[in-house]
CSV table of C-alpha atoms and ligand atoms in Angstrom, one decimal:
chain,number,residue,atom,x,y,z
Q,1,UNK,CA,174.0,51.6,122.9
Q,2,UNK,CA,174.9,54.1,120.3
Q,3,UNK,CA,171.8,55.7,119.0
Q,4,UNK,CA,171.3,55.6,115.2
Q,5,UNK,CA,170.6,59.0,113.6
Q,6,UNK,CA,168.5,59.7,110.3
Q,7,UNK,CA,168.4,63.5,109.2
Q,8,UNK,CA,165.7,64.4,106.7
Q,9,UNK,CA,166.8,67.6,104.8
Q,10,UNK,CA,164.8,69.2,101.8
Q,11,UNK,CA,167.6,72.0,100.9
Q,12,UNK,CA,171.3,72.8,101.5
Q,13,UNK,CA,171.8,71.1,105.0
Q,14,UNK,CA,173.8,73.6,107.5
Q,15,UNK,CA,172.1,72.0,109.9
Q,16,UNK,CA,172.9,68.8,109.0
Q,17,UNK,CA,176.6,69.5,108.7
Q,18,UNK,CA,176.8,70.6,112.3
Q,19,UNK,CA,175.0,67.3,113.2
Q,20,UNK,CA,177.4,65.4,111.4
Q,21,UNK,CA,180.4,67.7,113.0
Q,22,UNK,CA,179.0,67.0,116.4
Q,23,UNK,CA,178.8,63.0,115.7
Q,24,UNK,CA,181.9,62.2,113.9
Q,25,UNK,CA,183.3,60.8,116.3
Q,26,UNK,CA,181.2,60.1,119.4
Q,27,UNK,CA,180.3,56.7,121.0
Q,28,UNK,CA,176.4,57.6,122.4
Q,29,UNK,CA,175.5,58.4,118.3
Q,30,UNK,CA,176.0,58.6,114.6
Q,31,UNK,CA,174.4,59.8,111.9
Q,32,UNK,CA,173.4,56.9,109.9
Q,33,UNK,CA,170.9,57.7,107.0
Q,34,UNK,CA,170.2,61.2,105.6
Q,35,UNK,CA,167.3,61.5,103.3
Q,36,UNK,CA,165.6,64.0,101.3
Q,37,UNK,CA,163.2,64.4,98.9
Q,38,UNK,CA,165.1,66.7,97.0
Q,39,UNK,CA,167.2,65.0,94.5
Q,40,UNK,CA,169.6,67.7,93.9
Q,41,UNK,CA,169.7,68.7,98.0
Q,42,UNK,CA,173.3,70.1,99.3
Q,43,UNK,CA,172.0,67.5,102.1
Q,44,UNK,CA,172.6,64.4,100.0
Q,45,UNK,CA,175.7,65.4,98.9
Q,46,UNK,CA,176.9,66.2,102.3
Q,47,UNK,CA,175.8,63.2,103.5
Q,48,UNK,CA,178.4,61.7,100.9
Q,49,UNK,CA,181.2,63.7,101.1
Q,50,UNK,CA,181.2,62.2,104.9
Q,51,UNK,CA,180.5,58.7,103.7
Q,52,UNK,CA,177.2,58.4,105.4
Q,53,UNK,CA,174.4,57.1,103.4
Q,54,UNK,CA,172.4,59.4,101.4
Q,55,UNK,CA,168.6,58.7,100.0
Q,56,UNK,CA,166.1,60.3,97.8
Q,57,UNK,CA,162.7,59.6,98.1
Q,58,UNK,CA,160.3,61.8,96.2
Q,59,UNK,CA,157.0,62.9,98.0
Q,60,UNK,CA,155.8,65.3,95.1
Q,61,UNK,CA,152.8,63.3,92.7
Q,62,UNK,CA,153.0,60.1,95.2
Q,63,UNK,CA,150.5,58.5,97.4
Q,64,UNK,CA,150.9,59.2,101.1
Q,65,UNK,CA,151.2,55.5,101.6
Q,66,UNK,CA,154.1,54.7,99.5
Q,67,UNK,CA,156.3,57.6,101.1
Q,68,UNK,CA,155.6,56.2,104.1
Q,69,UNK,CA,156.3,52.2,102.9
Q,70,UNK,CA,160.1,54.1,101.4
Q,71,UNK,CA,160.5,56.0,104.5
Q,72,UNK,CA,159.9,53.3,107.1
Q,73,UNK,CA,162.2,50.2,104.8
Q,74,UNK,CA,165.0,52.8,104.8
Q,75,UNK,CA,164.6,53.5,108.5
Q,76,UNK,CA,164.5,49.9,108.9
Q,77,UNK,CA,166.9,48.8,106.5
Q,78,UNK,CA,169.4,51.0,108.6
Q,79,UNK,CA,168.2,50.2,112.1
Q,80,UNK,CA,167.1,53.9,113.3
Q,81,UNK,CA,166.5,55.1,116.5
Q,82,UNK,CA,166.1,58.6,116.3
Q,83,UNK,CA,164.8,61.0,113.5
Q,84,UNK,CA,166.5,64.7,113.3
Q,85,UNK,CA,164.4,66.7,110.3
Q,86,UNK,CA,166.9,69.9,109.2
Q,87,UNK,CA,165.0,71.8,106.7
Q,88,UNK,CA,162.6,69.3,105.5
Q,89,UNK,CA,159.9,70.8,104.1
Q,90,UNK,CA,157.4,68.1,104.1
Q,91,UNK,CA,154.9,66.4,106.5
Q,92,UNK,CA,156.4,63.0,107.9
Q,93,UNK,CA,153.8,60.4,106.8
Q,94,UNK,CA,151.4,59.6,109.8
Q,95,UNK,CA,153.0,55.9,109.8
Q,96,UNK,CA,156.4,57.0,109.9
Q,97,UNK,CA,155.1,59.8,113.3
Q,98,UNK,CA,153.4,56.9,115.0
Q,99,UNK,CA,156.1,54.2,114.7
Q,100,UNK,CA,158.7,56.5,115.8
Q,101,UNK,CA,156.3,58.5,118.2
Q,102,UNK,CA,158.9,60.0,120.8
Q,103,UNK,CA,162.0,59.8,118.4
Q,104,UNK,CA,161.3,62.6,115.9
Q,105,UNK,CA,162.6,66.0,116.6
Q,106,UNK,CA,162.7,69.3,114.3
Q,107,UNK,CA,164.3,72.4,114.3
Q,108,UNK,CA,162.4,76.0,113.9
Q,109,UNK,CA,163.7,79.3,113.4
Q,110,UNK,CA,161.5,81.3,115.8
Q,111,UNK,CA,160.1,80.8,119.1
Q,112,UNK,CA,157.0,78.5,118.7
Q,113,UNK,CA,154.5,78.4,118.9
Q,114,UNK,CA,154.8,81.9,117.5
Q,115,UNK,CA,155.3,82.1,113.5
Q,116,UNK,CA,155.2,78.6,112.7
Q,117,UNK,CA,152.7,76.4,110.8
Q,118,UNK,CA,151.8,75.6,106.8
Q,119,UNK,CA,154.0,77.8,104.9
Q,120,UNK,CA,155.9,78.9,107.5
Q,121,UNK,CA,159.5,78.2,106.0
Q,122,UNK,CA,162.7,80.1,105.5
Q,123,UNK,CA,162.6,83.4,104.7
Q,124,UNK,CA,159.1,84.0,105.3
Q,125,UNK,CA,159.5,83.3,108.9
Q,126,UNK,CA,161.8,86.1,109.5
Q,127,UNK,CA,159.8,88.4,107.1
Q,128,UNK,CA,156.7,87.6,109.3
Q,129,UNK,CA,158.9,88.5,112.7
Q,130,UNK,CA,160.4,91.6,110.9
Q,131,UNK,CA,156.5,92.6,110.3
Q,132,UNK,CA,155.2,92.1,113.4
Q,133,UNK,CA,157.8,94.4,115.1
Q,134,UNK,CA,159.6,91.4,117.5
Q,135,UNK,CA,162.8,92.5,118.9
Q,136,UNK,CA,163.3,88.7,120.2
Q,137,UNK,CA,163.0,85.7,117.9
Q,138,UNK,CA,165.2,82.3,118.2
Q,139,UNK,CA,165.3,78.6,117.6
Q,140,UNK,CA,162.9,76.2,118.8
Q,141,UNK,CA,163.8,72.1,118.9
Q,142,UNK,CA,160.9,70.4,119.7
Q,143,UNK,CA,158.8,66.5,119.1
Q,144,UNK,CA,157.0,66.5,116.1
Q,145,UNK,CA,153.5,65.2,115.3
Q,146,UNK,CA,151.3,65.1,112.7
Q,147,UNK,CA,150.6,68.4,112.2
Q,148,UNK,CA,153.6,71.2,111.3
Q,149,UNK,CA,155.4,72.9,114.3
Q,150,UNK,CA,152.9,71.7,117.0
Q,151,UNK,CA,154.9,69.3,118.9
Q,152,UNK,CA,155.9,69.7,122.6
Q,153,UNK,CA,159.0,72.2,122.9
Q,154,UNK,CA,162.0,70.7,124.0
Q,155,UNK,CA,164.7,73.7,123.9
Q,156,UNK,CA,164.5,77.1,123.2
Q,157,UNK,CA,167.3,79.8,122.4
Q,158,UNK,CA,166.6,83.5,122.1
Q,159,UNK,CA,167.7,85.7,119.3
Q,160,UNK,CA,167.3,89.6,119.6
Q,161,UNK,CA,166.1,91.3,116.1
Q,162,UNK,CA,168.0,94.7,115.9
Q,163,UNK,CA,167.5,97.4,114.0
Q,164,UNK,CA,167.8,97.7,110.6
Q,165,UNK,CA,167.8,93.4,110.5
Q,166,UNK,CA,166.2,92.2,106.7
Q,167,UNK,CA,164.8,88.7,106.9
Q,168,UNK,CA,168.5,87.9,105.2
Q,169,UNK,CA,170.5,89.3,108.5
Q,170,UNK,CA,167.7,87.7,111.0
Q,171,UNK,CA,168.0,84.6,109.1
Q,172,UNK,CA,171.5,84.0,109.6
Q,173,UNK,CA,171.7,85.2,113.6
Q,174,UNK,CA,168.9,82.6,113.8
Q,175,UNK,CA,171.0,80.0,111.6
Q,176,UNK,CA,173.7,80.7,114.0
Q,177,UNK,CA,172.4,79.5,117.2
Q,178,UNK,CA,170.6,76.7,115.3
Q,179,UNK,CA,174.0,75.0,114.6
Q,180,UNK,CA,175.0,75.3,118.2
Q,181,UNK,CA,171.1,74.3,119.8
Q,182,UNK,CA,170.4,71.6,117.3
Q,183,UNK,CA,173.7,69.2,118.0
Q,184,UNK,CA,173.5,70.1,122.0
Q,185,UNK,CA,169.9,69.0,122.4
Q,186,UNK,CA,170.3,66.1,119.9
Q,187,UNK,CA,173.0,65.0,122.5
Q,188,UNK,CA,171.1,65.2,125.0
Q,189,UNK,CA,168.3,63.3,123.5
Q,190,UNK,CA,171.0,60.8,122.5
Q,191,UNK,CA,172.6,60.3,125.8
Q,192,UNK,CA,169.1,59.8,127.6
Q,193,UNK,CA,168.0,57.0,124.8
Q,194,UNK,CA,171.7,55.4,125.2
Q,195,UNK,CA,170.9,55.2,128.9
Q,196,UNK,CA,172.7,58.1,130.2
Q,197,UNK,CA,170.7,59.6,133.4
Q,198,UNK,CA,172.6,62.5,133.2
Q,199,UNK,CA,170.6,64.2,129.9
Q,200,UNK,CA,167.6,63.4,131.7
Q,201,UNK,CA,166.0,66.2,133.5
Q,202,UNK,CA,162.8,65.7,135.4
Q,203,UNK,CA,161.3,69.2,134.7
Q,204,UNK,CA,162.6,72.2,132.8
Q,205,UNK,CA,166.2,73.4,133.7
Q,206,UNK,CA,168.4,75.2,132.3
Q,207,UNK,CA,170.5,73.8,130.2
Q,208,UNK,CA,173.7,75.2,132.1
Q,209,UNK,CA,171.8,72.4,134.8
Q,210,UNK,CA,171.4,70.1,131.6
Q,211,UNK,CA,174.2,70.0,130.3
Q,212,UNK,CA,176.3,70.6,133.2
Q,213,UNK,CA,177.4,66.7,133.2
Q,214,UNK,CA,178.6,66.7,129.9
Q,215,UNK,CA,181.3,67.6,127.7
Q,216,UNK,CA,181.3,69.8,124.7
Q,217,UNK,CA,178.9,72.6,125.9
Q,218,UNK,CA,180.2,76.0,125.9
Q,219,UNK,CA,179.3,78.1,128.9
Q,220,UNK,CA,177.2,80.7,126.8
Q,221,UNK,CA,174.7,77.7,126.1
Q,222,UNK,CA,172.9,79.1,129.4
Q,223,UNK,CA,171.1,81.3,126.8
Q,224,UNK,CA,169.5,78.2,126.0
Q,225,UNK,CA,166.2,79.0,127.8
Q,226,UNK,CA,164.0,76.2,127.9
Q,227,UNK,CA,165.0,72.3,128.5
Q,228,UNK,CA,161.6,70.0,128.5
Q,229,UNK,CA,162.0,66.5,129.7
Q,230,UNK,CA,163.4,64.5,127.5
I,301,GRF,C1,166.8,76.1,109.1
I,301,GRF,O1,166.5,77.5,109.3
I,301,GRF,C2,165.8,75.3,110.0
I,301,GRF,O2,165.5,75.9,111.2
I,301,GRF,C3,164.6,75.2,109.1
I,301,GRF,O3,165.1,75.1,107.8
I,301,GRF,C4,166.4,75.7,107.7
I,301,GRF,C5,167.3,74.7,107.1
I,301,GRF,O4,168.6,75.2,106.8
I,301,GRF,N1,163.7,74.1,109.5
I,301,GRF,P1,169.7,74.2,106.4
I,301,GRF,O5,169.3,73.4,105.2
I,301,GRF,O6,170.0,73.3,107.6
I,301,GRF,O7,170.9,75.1,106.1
């Protein structure tokens, strides 16, 4: 089975670049749909520049219910599996959660469950870590539910905040590890819905024990410090 990716992305889409790096060419999953529902998103026109279909579908002014009706025909129309969000910066309609339940994961620059939530976004996050005088922050990938940043964790990655950071330097550190945490645990994920028992870990490892199996992790992904069962 090769998994079918959709990638919802509100804003420029580094994350969804290195998603569409990691599956250019790989047999377990592609990325098959990308939506946003920013028109002029740098995710849309990623998603054409690598040929992969690119939709808009505006939440702003719109019932809940018709986002959802859009959301699940385009998911449909292009047989998805599995549901990466990269910056979007809206709720996933409750249909779209439940019928997917399992298959939607999200990627958060801190450690959850610290500094997420409503209005926890971009360069706010890092503001509010700066504030609160963390010297550790990272990038969390974890389920999502119905409610922002409150699904169960699946992979962690620690950042340190050094001195003299501005939400700007923290921000990009963070951005950093996302591009390498986000495509490894997507993998993973992959692999264990294409059938692969080797992404499937009973209880948390590390993902040096995670990934060991695989191919394309590189040996500082130990600092990843928090695999869930996938
Ligand atoms: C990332 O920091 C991600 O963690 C958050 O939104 C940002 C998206 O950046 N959810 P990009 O659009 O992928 O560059």
């Amino acid at each position: 089975m090769s998994v079918r990716l959709a990638v919802f992305a509100s804003g420029g889409g580094s994350n969804l670049q290195a998603l569409l790096d990691r599956f250019a060419d790989t047999p377990h999953a592609k990325v098959a749909l990308v939506v946003s529902d920013r028109s002029g998103a740098g995710a849309l026109a990623r998603a054409e520049s690598a040929g992969v279909p690119a939709l808009h579908i505006p939440v702003s002014g719109r019932p809940d219910a018709d986002v959802a009706r859009d959301t699940i025909d385009a998911l449909a129309a292009e047989r998805i599996d599995l549901i990466a969000l990269a910056g979007y910066l809206r709720l996933v309609p409750a249909p779209v959660v439940e019928k997917f339940h399992g298959r939607i994961v999200n990627i958060h620059p801190a450690l959850l469950p610290a500094f997420g939530g409503p209005g926890m976004y971009g360069r706010r996050v890092h503001e509010a870590v700066l504030e609160a005088g963390c010297c550790v922050t990272g990038a969390t990938v974890h389920y999502i539910d119905e409610r922002y940043d409150e699904g169960r964790i699946i992979a962690q990655w620690p950042v340190p905040v050094l001195p003299g950071d501005s939400a700007a330097t923290l921000a990009a550190r963070v951005l950093e590890v996302e591009h390498r945490i986000y495509p490894a645990v997507i993998d993973a994920v992959a692999r264990a819905m294409a059938g692969d028992r080797v992404a499937v870990p009973e209880s948390r490892l590390t993902a040096t024990e995670t990934f060991q199996a695989g191919d394309a992790v590189p040996p500082d992904d130990q600092h990843i410090i928090a695999i869930a069962r996938i």
